[in-house]
Tab-separated table of C-alpha atoms and ligand atoms in Angstrom:
chain	number	residue	atom	x	y	z
Y	14	UNK	CA	12.386	-18.769	4.044
Y	15	UNK	CA	11.273	-16.220	0.873
Y	16	UNK	CA	8.196	-15.307	-0.865
Y	17	UNK	CA	8.024	-18.014	-3.512
Y	18	UNK	CA	4.938	-16.751	-5.292
Y	19	UNK	CA	4.680	-13.924	-7.929
Y	20	UNK	CA	1.796	-12.412	-9.935
Y	21	UNK	CA	2.597	-11.544	-13.535
Y	22	UNK	CA	1.498	-7.947	-14.233
Y	23	UNK	CA	-0.353	-6.620	-17.241
Y	24	UNK	CA	3.042	-5.610	-18.603
Y	25	UNK	CA	4.695	-9.198	-18.227
Y	26	UNK	CA	6.754	-8.001	-14.867
Y	27	UNK	CA	6.750	-10.452	-12.005
Y	28	UNK	CA	5.697	-9.018	-8.762
Y	29	UNK	CA	6.444	-10.791	-5.457
Y	30	UNK	CA	2.923	-11.481	-3.912
Y	31	UNK	CA	4.227	-10.464	-0.337
Y	32	UNK	CA	6.044	-7.484	0.633
Y	33	UNK	CA	6.762	-5.448	3.553
Y	34	UNK	CA	5.059	-2.167	4.170
Y	35	UNK	CA	6.625	0.695	5.997
Y	36	UNK	CA	4.095	3.329	6.779
Y	37	UNK	CA	4.710	4.649	10.659
Y	38	UNK	CA	8.313	3.626	11.384
Y	39	UNK	CA	10.879	5.907	12.312
Y	40	UNK	CA	14.206	5.798	10.579
Y	41	UNK	CA	15.773	3.945	13.174
Y	42	UNK	CA	12.965	1.217	13.263
Y	43	UNK	CA	12.894	0.918	9.664
Y	44	UNK	CA	16.708	0.314	9.048
Y	45	UNK	CA	16.387	-2.359	11.372
Y	46	UNK	CA	13.196	-3.630	9.875
Y	47	UNK	CA	14.614	-3.499	6.289
Y	48	UNK	CA	17.723	-5.095	7.253
Y	49	UNK	CA	15.913	-8.120	9.031
Y	50	UNK	CA	13.260	-8.157	6.259
Y	51	UNK	CA	15.981	-8.834	3.508
Y	52	UNK	CA	17.861	-11.020	5.944
Y	53	UNK	CA	14.327	-13.160	6.268
Y	54	UNK	CA	13.905	-13.264	2.562
Y	55	UNK	CA	11.598	-10.465	1.594
Y	56	UNK	CA	12.294	-8.796	-1.763
Y	57	UNK	CA	9.354	-6.697	-2.156
Y	58	UNK	CA	9.260	-3.327	-0.076
Y	59	UNK	CA	6.500	-0.782	-0.412
Y	60	UNK	CA	7.190	2.904	0.666
Y	61	UNK	CA	6.416	6.385	-0.313
Y	62	UNK	CA	7.942	9.929	0.209
Y	63	UNK	CA	5.235	10.898	2.930
Y	64	UNK	CA	6.329	7.795	5.292
Y	65	UNK	CA	9.387	9.916	5.449
Y	66	UNK	CA	11.750	6.872	5.581
Y	67	UNK	CA	12.827	6.502	2.030
Y	68	UNK	CA	16.313	7.711	3.007
Y	69	UNK	CA	16.869	5.060	5.733
Y	70	UNK	CA	15.451	2.501	3.449
Y	71	UNK	CA	17.933	3.718	0.700
Y	72	UNK	CA	20.803	3.200	3.153
Y	73	UNK	CA	19.951	-0.473	3.766
Y	74	UNK	CA	19.450	-1.052	0.175
Y	75	UNK	CA	22.898	0.487	-0.681
Y	76	UNK	CA	24.826	-1.656	2.051
Y	77	UNK	CA	23.069	-4.613	0.543
Y	78	UNK	CA	23.652	-3.930	-3.093
Y	79	UNK	CA	27.134	-2.641	-2.503
Y	80	UNK	CA	27.969	-5.890	-0.522
Y	81	UNK	CA	26.497	-8.003	-3.444
Y	82	UNK	CA	24.241	-9.609	-0.882
Y	83	UNK	CA	21.211	-8.982	-3.229
Y	84	UNK	CA	21.002	-8.278	-6.848
Y	85	UNK	CA	19.070	-5.277	-8.052
Y	86	UNK	CA	16.933	-7.343	-10.572
Y	87	UNK	CA	15.832	-9.540	-7.540
Y	88	UNK	CA	14.313	-6.611	-5.599
Y	89	UNK	CA	10.633	-5.138	-6.169
Y	90	UNK	CA	10.684	-1.703	-5.046
Y	91	UNK	CA	7.522	0.127	-4.942
Y	92	UNK	CA	7.292	3.942	-4.272
Y	93	UNK	CA	4.644	6.689	-4.546
Y	94	UNK	CA	3.638	10.038	-5.881
Y	95	UNK	CA	2.999	12.165	-3.046
Y	96	UNK	CA	-0.771	13.515	-2.916
Y	97	UNK	CA	0.721	16.909	-2.802
Y	98	UNK	CA	2.430	16.449	-6.198
Y	99	UNK	CA	-0.230	15.416	-7.973
Y	100	UNK	CA	0.558	17.372	-11.076
Y	101	UNK	CA	2.087	16.340	-14.581
Y	102	UNK	CA	4.965	18.849	-14.136
Y	103	UNK	CA	5.915	17.468	-10.653
Y	104	UNK	CA	6.231	13.695	-11.551
Y	105	UNK	CA	9.500	13.524	-13.010
Y	106	UNK	CA	11.187	15.737	-10.166
Y	107	UNK	CA	9.158	13.658	-7.322
Y	108	UNK	CA	10.506	10.212	-8.661
Y	109	UNK	CA	13.989	11.525	-8.796
Y	110	UNK	CA	14.061	12.552	-5.367
Y	111	UNK	CA	12.654	9.081	-4.377
Y	112	UNK	CA	15.252	7.523	-6.365
Y	113	UNK	CA	17.939	9.489	-5.009
Y	114	UNK	CA	16.909	8.686	-1.333
Y	115	UNK	CA	16.461	5.115	-2.219
Y	116	UNK	CA	20.036	4.970	-3.904
Y	117	UNK	CA	18.496	3.430	-6.875
Y	118	UNK	CA	18.401	4.127	-10.678
Y	119	UNK	CA	14.676	2.985	-11.019
Y	120	UNK	CA	11.942	1.581	-8.976
Y	121	UNK	CA	9.970	-1.393	-10.074
Y	122	UNK	CA	6.450	0.159	-9.567
Y	123	UNK	CA	5.546	3.746	-9.102
Y	124	UNK	CA	2.205	4.834	-7.873
Y	125	UNK	CA	-0.239	7.669	-7.938
Y	126	UNK	CA	-0.720	7.699	-4.224
Y	127	UNK	CA	-4.159	9.051	-3.824
Y	128	UNK	CA	-6.729	10.205	-6.379
Y	129	UNK	CA	-7.302	13.296	-4.342
Y	130	UNK	CA	-4.782	15.806	-3.667
Y	131	UNK	CA	-3.379	18.138	-0.890
Y	132	UNK	CA	-1.457	21.698	-0.976
Y	133	UNK	CA	1.845	20.923	0.289
Y	134	UNK	CA	2.701	22.610	3.678
Y	135	UNK	CA	5.946	24.404	4.686
Y	136	UNK	CA	7.204	21.402	6.646
Y	137	UNK	CA	6.932	19.403	3.624
Y	138	UNK	CA	3.674	17.741	4.757
Y	139	UNK	CA	-0.157	18.741	4.318
Y	140	UNK	CA	-0.899	22.244	4.569
Y	141	UNK	CA	-3.660	22.870	7.246
Y	142	UNK	CA	-5.105	26.184	8.486
Y	143	UNK	CA	-5.174	27.198	12.373
Y	144	UNK	CA	-7.974	24.632	12.983
Y	145	UNK	CA	-6.041	21.711	11.337
Y	146	UNK	CA	-8.271	21.600	8.490
Y	147	UNK	CA	-6.270	20.497	5.362
Y	148	UNK	CA	-6.213	22.729	2.049
Y	149	UNK	CA	-7.207	20.570	-0.606
Y	150	UNK	CA	-5.986	21.026	-4.306
Y	151	UNK	CA	-8.969	20.535	-6.587
Y	152	UNK	CA	-6.986	20.987	-9.953
Y	153	UNK	CA	-6.298	17.271	-10.009
Y	154	UNK	CA	-6.506	15.760	-13.511
Y	155	UNK	CA	-5.638	12.021	-13.382
Y	156	UNK	CA	-5.505	11.750	-17.078
Y	157	UNK	CA	-2.812	14.678	-17.315
Y	158	UNK	CA	-0.727	13.376	-14.423
Y	159	UNK	CA	-0.960	9.829	-16.158
Y	160	UNK	CA	0.717	10.865	-19.299
Y	161	UNK	CA	3.639	12.224	-17.181
Y	162	UNK	CA	3.769	8.767	-15.188
Y	163	UNK	CA	3.832	7.075	-18.660
Y	164	UNK	CA	6.799	8.835	-19.538
Y	165	UNK	CA	8.882	7.706	-16.305
Y	166	UNK	CA	8.418	4.203	-17.976
Y	167	UNK	CA	9.837	5.374	-21.232
Y	168	UNK	CA	12.831	7.098	-19.495
Y	169	UNK	CA	13.443	3.933	-17.470
Y	170	UNK	CA	12.779	5.433	-14.152
Y	171	UNK	CA	10.345	2.841	-13.196
Y	172	UNK	CA	9.567	-0.602	-14.891
Y	173	UNK	CA	5.636	-0.442	-14.091
Y	174	UNK	CA	3.419	2.438	-12.909
Y	175	UNK	CA	-0.032	2.134	-11.060
Y	176	UNK	CA	-2.592	3.885	-8.773
Y	177	UNK	CA	-3.306	3.752	-5.247
Y	178	UNK	CA	-6.976	4.427	-3.592
Y	179	UNK	CA	-8.859	4.750	-6.817
Y	180	UNK	CA	-12.294	3.869	-6.818
Y	181	UNK	CA	-13.897	1.553	-9.780
Y	182	UNK	CA	-15.261	4.711	-11.478
Y	183	UNK	CA	-11.902	6.533	-11.254
Y	184	UNK	CA	-9.977	3.268	-12.547
Y	185	UNK	CA	-12.559	2.921	-15.469
Y	186	UNK	CA	-11.845	6.697	-16.438
Y	187	UNK	CA	-7.965	6.357	-16.315
Y	188	UNK	CA	-8.278	3.093	-18.384
Y	189	UNK	CA	-10.273	4.991	-21.106
Y	190	UNK	CA	-7.563	7.868	-21.401
Y	191	UNK	CA	-4.046	5.952	-21.117
Y	192	UNK	CA	-1.493	4.555	-23.121
Y	193	UNK	CA	0.016	2.429	-20.667
Y	194	UNK	CA	-2.873	0.794	-18.305
Y	195	UNK	CA	-2.196	0.894	-14.436
Y	196	UNK	CA	-0.467	-2.433	-13.409
Y	197	UNK	CA	-1.725	-2.421	-10.001
Y	198	UNK	CA	-4.431	-0.655	-7.759
Y	199	UNK	CA	-3.066	-0.476	-3.998
Y	200	UNK	CA	-6.203	-0.541	-2.000
Y	201	UNK	CA	-7.081	-1.200	1.676
Y	202	UNK	CA	-8.386	-4.693	1.586
Y	203	UNK	CA	-8.589	-7.187	4.370
Y	204	UNK	CA	-11.591	-9.506	5.722
Y	205	UNK	CA	-13.448	-6.500	6.837
Y	206	UNK	CA	-13.130	-4.132	4.076
Y	207	UNK	CA	-13.173	-6.519	0.863
Y	208	UNK	CA	-14.463	-4.066	-1.994
Y	209	UNK	CA	-15.704	-6.735	-3.977
Y	210	UNK	CA	-17.323	-4.768	-6.779
Y	211	UNK	CA	-13.792	-2.742	-7.138
Y	212	UNK	CA	-11.605	-6.042	-6.812
Y	213	UNK	CA	-13.639	-7.810	-9.475
Y	214	UNK	CA	-13.499	-5.024	-11.763
Y	215	UNK	CA	-9.666	-4.411	-11.530
Y	216	UNK	CA	-9.158	-8.342	-11.817
Y	217	UNK	CA	-11.432	-8.379	-15.172
Y	218	UNK	CA	-9.499	-5.303	-16.406
Y	219	UNK	CA	-6.011	-7.016	-15.607
Y	220	UNK	CA	-5.239	-4.464	-13.019
Y	221	UNK	CA	-3.725	-6.274	-10.189
Y	222	UNK	CA	-4.836	-5.595	-6.754
Y	223	UNK	CA	-2.247	-4.795	-3.895
Y	224	UNK	CA	-4.000	-5.001	-0.499
Y	225	UNK	CA	-2.648	-2.524	1.962
Y	226	UNK	CA	-3.422	-2.816	5.680
Y	227	UNK	CA	-3.810	-6.664	5.346
Y	228	UNK	CA	-3.881	-7.091	9.139
Y	229	UNK	CA	-6.398	-4.108	9.768
Y	230	UNK	CA	-3.745	-1.588	10.386
Y	231	UNK	CA	-3.123	-2.339	13.854
Y	232	UNK	CA	-1.108	0.829	14.410
Y	233	UNK	CA	-3.349	3.401	13.166
Y	234	UNK	CA	-4.999	4.278	16.648
Y	235	UNK	CA	-1.769	6.128	17.437
Y	236	UNK	CA	-2.170	8.354	14.487
Y	237	UNK	CA	-5.737	8.727	14.866
Y	238	UNK	CA	-5.274	9.954	18.692
Y	239	UNK	CA	-2.551	12.306	17.655
Y	240	UNK	CA	-5.025	14.562	15.495
Y	241	UNK	CA	-7.988	13.760	17.943
Y	242	UNK	CA	-9.698	11.193	15.889
Y	243	UNK	CA	-11.390	8.511	18.226
Y	244	UNK	CA	-12.758	5.353	16.540
Y	245	UNK	CA	-13.222	1.966	17.917
Y	246	UNK	CA	-11.434	-0.140	15.353
Y	247	UNK	CA	-11.783	-3.919	15.211
Y	248	UNK	CA	-9.055	-6.539	16.049
Y	249	UNK	CA	-8.968	-8.925	13.090
Y	250	UNK	CA	-7.011	-11.516	14.964
Y	251	UNK	CA	-9.695	-11.947	17.398
Y	252	UNK	CA	-12.347	-12.982	14.810
Y	253	UNK	CA	-13.709	-16.612	15.656
Y	254	UNK	CA	-13.375	-17.861	12.227
Y	255	UNK	CA	-9.886	-16.424	11.661
Y	256	UNK	CA	-8.684	-18.139	14.959
Y	257	UNK	CA	-10.314	-21.410	13.974
Y	258	UNK	CA	-8.738	-21.758	10.567
Y	259	UNK	CA	-5.448	-20.714	12.149
Y	260	UNK	CA	-5.759	-23.300	14.617
Y	261	UNK	CA	-6.419	-25.930	12.046
Y	262	UNK	CA	-3.278	-25.002	10.040
Y	263	UNK	CA	-1.060	-24.627	13.085
Y	264	UNK	CA	-0.800	-20.995	11.885
Y	265	UNK	CA	-1.417	-17.487	13.442
Y	266	UNK	CA	-4.363	-15.391	12.844
Y	267	UNK	CA	-1.782	-12.849	10.923
Y	268	UNK	CA	-0.666	-15.813	8.684
Y	269	UNK	CA	-4.404	-16.996	7.805
Y	270	UNK	CA	-5.303	-13.186	6.710
Y	271	UNK	CA	-2.225	-13.017	4.659
Y	272	UNK	CA	-2.715	-16.349	3.107
Y	273	UNK	CA	-6.294	-15.622	2.482
Y	274	UNK	CA	-5.176	-12.414	0.388
Y	275	UNK	CA	-2.717	-14.541	-1.478
Y	276	UNK	CA	-5.206	-17.323	-2.192
Y	277	UNK	CA	-7.713	-15.052	-3.690
Y	278	UNK	CA	-5.226	-13.865	-6.293
Y	279	UNK	CA	-4.089	-10.698	-4.619
Y	280	UNK	CA	-0.680	-9.135	-3.300
Y	281	UNK	CA	-0.251	-8.236	0.468
Y	282	UNK	CA	1.981	-5.682	1.942
Y	283	UNK	CA	1.875	-6.308	5.771
Y	284	UNK	CA	4.047	-3.741	7.695
Y	285	UNK	CA	5.846	-4.891	10.702
Y	286	UNK	CA	9.027	-3.306	12.467
Y	287	UNK	CA	9.499	-6.401	14.482
Y	288	UNK	CA	12.037	-9.144	13.294
Y	289	UNK	CA	10.091	-11.920	14.707
Y	290	UNK	CA	6.771	-10.739	13.276
Y	291	UNK	CA	8.329	-9.900	9.783
Y	292	UNK	CA	9.267	-13.766	9.481
Y	293	UNK	CA	6.126	-14.958	10.801
Y	294	UNK	CA	4.251	-12.827	8.116
Y	295	UNK	CA	6.607	-14.315	5.362
Y	296	UNK	CA	5.981	-17.963	6.697
Y	297	UNK	CA	2.857	-18.647	4.710
Y	298	UNK	CA	4.182	-20.431	1.626
Y	299	UNK	CA	4.064	-23.765	3.272
Y	300	UNK	CA	0.086	-23.907	3.280
Y	301	UNK	CA	-2.925	-23.222	1.720
Y	302	UNK	CA	-6.503	-22.444	2.573
Y	303	UNK	CA	-9.401	-24.867	1.181
Y	304	UNK	CA	-12.324	-23.208	-0.820
Y	305	UNK	CA	-14.390	-23.799	2.369
Y	306	UNK	CA	-11.826	-21.658	4.418
Y	307	UNK	CA	-11.705	-18.965	1.745
Y	308	UNK	CA	-15.534	-18.843	1.504
Y	309	UNK	CA	-15.750	-18.487	5.160
Y	310	UNK	CA	-13.215	-15.413	5.328
Y	311	UNK	CA	-15.049	-14.005	2.020
Y	312	UNK	CA	-18.332	-14.094	4.308
Y	313	UNK	CA	-17.144	-11.587	6.862
Y	314	UNK	CA	-17.023	-8.585	4.886
Y	315	UNK	CA	-18.156	-5.835	7.188
Y	316	UNK	CA	-17.393	-2.794	4.705
Y	317	UNK	CA	-15.529	-1.141	7.617
Y	318	UNK	CA	-12.643	1.034	6.435
Y	319	UNK	CA	-9.789	1.501	8.646
Y	320	UNK	CA	-7.645	4.010	6.716
Y	321	UNK	CA	-10.570	6.345	6.134
Y	322	UNK	CA	-8.418	9.444	5.786
Y	323	UNK	CA	-10.234	10.930	8.811
Y	324	UNK	CA	-6.791	12.375	9.821
Y	325	UNK	CA	-7.285	14.797	7.167
Y	326	UNK	CA	-10.271	16.963	7.950
Y	327	UNK	CA	-11.301	18.950	4.950
Y	328	UNK	CA	-10.417	16.266	2.449
Y	329	UNK	CA	-14.052	15.259	1.829
Y	330	UNK	CA	-14.285	18.523	-0.044
Y	331	UNK	CA	-12.000	17.276	-2.884
Y	332	UNK	CA	-14.063	16.087	-5.728
Y	333	UNK	CA	-11.998	12.960	-6.402
Y	334	UNK	CA	-12.358	11.931	-2.449
Y	335	UNK	CA	-14.808	8.955	-2.478
Y	336	UNK	CA	-14.355	7.287	0.724
Y	337	UNK	CA	-16.938	7.793	3.742
Y	338	UNK	CA	-15.389	9.134	6.829
Y	339	UNK	CA	-16.660	10.904	9.996
Y	340	UNK	CA	-16.591	14.251	8.046
Y	341	UNK	CA	-18.354	13.197	4.779
Y	342	UNK	CA	-22.069	14.145	4.721
J	414	NAP	N1	-1.401	3.496	-0.618
J	414	NAP	C1	-1.887	3.591	0.782
J	414	NAP	O1	-2.410	4.688	0.941
J	414	NAP	C2	-1.676	3.042	2.091
J	414	NAP	C3	-2.285	3.194	3.128
J	414	NAP	C4	-1.832	2.578	4.252
J	414	NAP	C5	-0.854	1.678	4.265
J	414	NAP	N2	-0.230	1.479	2.974
J	414	NAP	C6	0.872	0.403	3.047
J	414	NAP	O2	0.321	-0.868	3.437
J	414	NAP	C7	1.399	-0.921	4.388
J	414	NAP	C8	0.598	-2.118	5.297
J	414	NAP	O3	-0.584	-1.519	6.164
J	414	NAP	P1	-0.556	-0.766	7.562
J	414	NAP	O4	0.936	-0.539	7.830
J	414	NAP	O5	-1.654	0.127	7.445
J	414	NAP	O6	-1.221	-2.019	8.606
J	414	NAP	P2	-1.119	-3.493	8.531
J	414	NAP	O7	0.181	-4.408	7.820
J	414	NAP	O8	-2.342	-3.979	8.364
J	414	NAP	O9	-0.525	-3.599	10.198
J	414	NAP	C9	0.557	-3.247	10.589
J	414	NAP	C10	0.475	-3.380	12.045
J	414	NAP	O10	0.382	-4.689	12.515
J	414	NAP	C11	1.390	-4.913	13.262
J	414	NAP	N3	1.969	-6.426	13.062
J	414	NAP	C12	2.029	-6.657	11.859
J	414	NAP	N4	2.278	-8.137	11.885
J	414	NAP	C13	2.108	-8.490	13.070
J	414	NAP	C14	1.949	-9.734	13.501
J	414	NAP	N5	2.348	-10.929	12.759
J	414	NAP	N6	1.550	-10.127	14.669
J	414	NAP	C15	0.876	-9.098	15.549
J	414	NAP	N7	1.009	-7.535	14.985
J	414	NAP	C16	1.620	-7.514	13.836
J	414	NAP	C17	2.426	-3.984	13.141
J	414	NAP	O11	3.059	-3.684	14.393
J	414	NAP	P3	4.812	-3.891	14.624
J	414	NAP	O12	5.354	-3.279	13.491
J	414	NAP	O13	5.219	-3.772	15.892
J	414	NAP	O14	5.087	-5.474	14.249
J	414	NAP	C18	1.721	-2.906	12.832
J	414	NAP	O15	0.979	-2.131	14.052
J	414	NAP	C19	1.819	0.189	5.134
J	414	NAP	O16	2.805	-0.128	5.917
J	414	NAP	C20	2.282	0.944	3.790
J	414	NAP	O17	3.423	0.514	3.287
J	414	NAP	C21	-0.498	2.118	2.080
């Protein structure tokens, strides 16, 4: 089993349309998951320094590369510029830290993680006051940071550069102020949050879309409750249309949700730390949805943002924060 479909990015680089997400996994979990994912045939891995597991992922990559079990050119590794380092002078140092942890000389894609920025706390995370309110860094200047991102390509530290969580207006502004256009915009995208205007705009501008939380981020409730955010979130596996289509193809709801993303021309990065589910999520290249089925799923959009960054109270004060969450007025 392997991901047999690739999307050609605007710089000619081929990106596997399915990758493994790695958010919310401990070191021990992620080592097992990445080992199982490579074994199952995954070659595209999505990570970020804020997931705090790049070093564990790097240990597995090193084992596989040293043993000759995989060639570097067959891997597609994505990581991100942390939201507390959204400044031109931090870009090179940050990617070099990620590369050292990942045991790589280059990544395949380096993303600006968010259009908004935080101040870094002493624990290496986000700085919060005694009430838990995050300190935002309002000096964010995408065009200036992007110049430093472009230099990474020239320096051979990444093959491609891109953005994440950017709105249509933010993408448009960046496109007017860049030498190298972003290869992808990684955004939350699933049947209940389709962001058609943003997706269509990016497609028209040749900026590929990577869909994060493609299964509805089933583990987010755990994080929400840790910081006292209480939300009733939908279970995408329970949607009748998804269940019916799954039954018709002899597939699971997860496989239908992922196949729909791919059949609509996007890239999906589902996270699982369970070897069985990792295999299930990869086993989607032996069927296709019909136009009718695709349209049925397109009609499900409810504009429900699951990763609404509510866990970062105070963020709504940042001028580049464009999401709606329980704190935005
Ligand atoms: N750029 C950003 O700001 C951003 C934000 C969020 C996410 N991301 C990236 O996108 C990746 C995916 O998003 P996500 O982690 O939020 O959510 P997701 O992939 O939509 O959902 C992951 C959850 O679904 C469960 N799951 C996975 N496959 C399953 C299956 N076949 N059947 C049943 N349950 C299944 C996982 O549990 P188990 O692990 O127990 O299987 C986990 O709890 C992240 O890991 C990260 O790499 C990026």
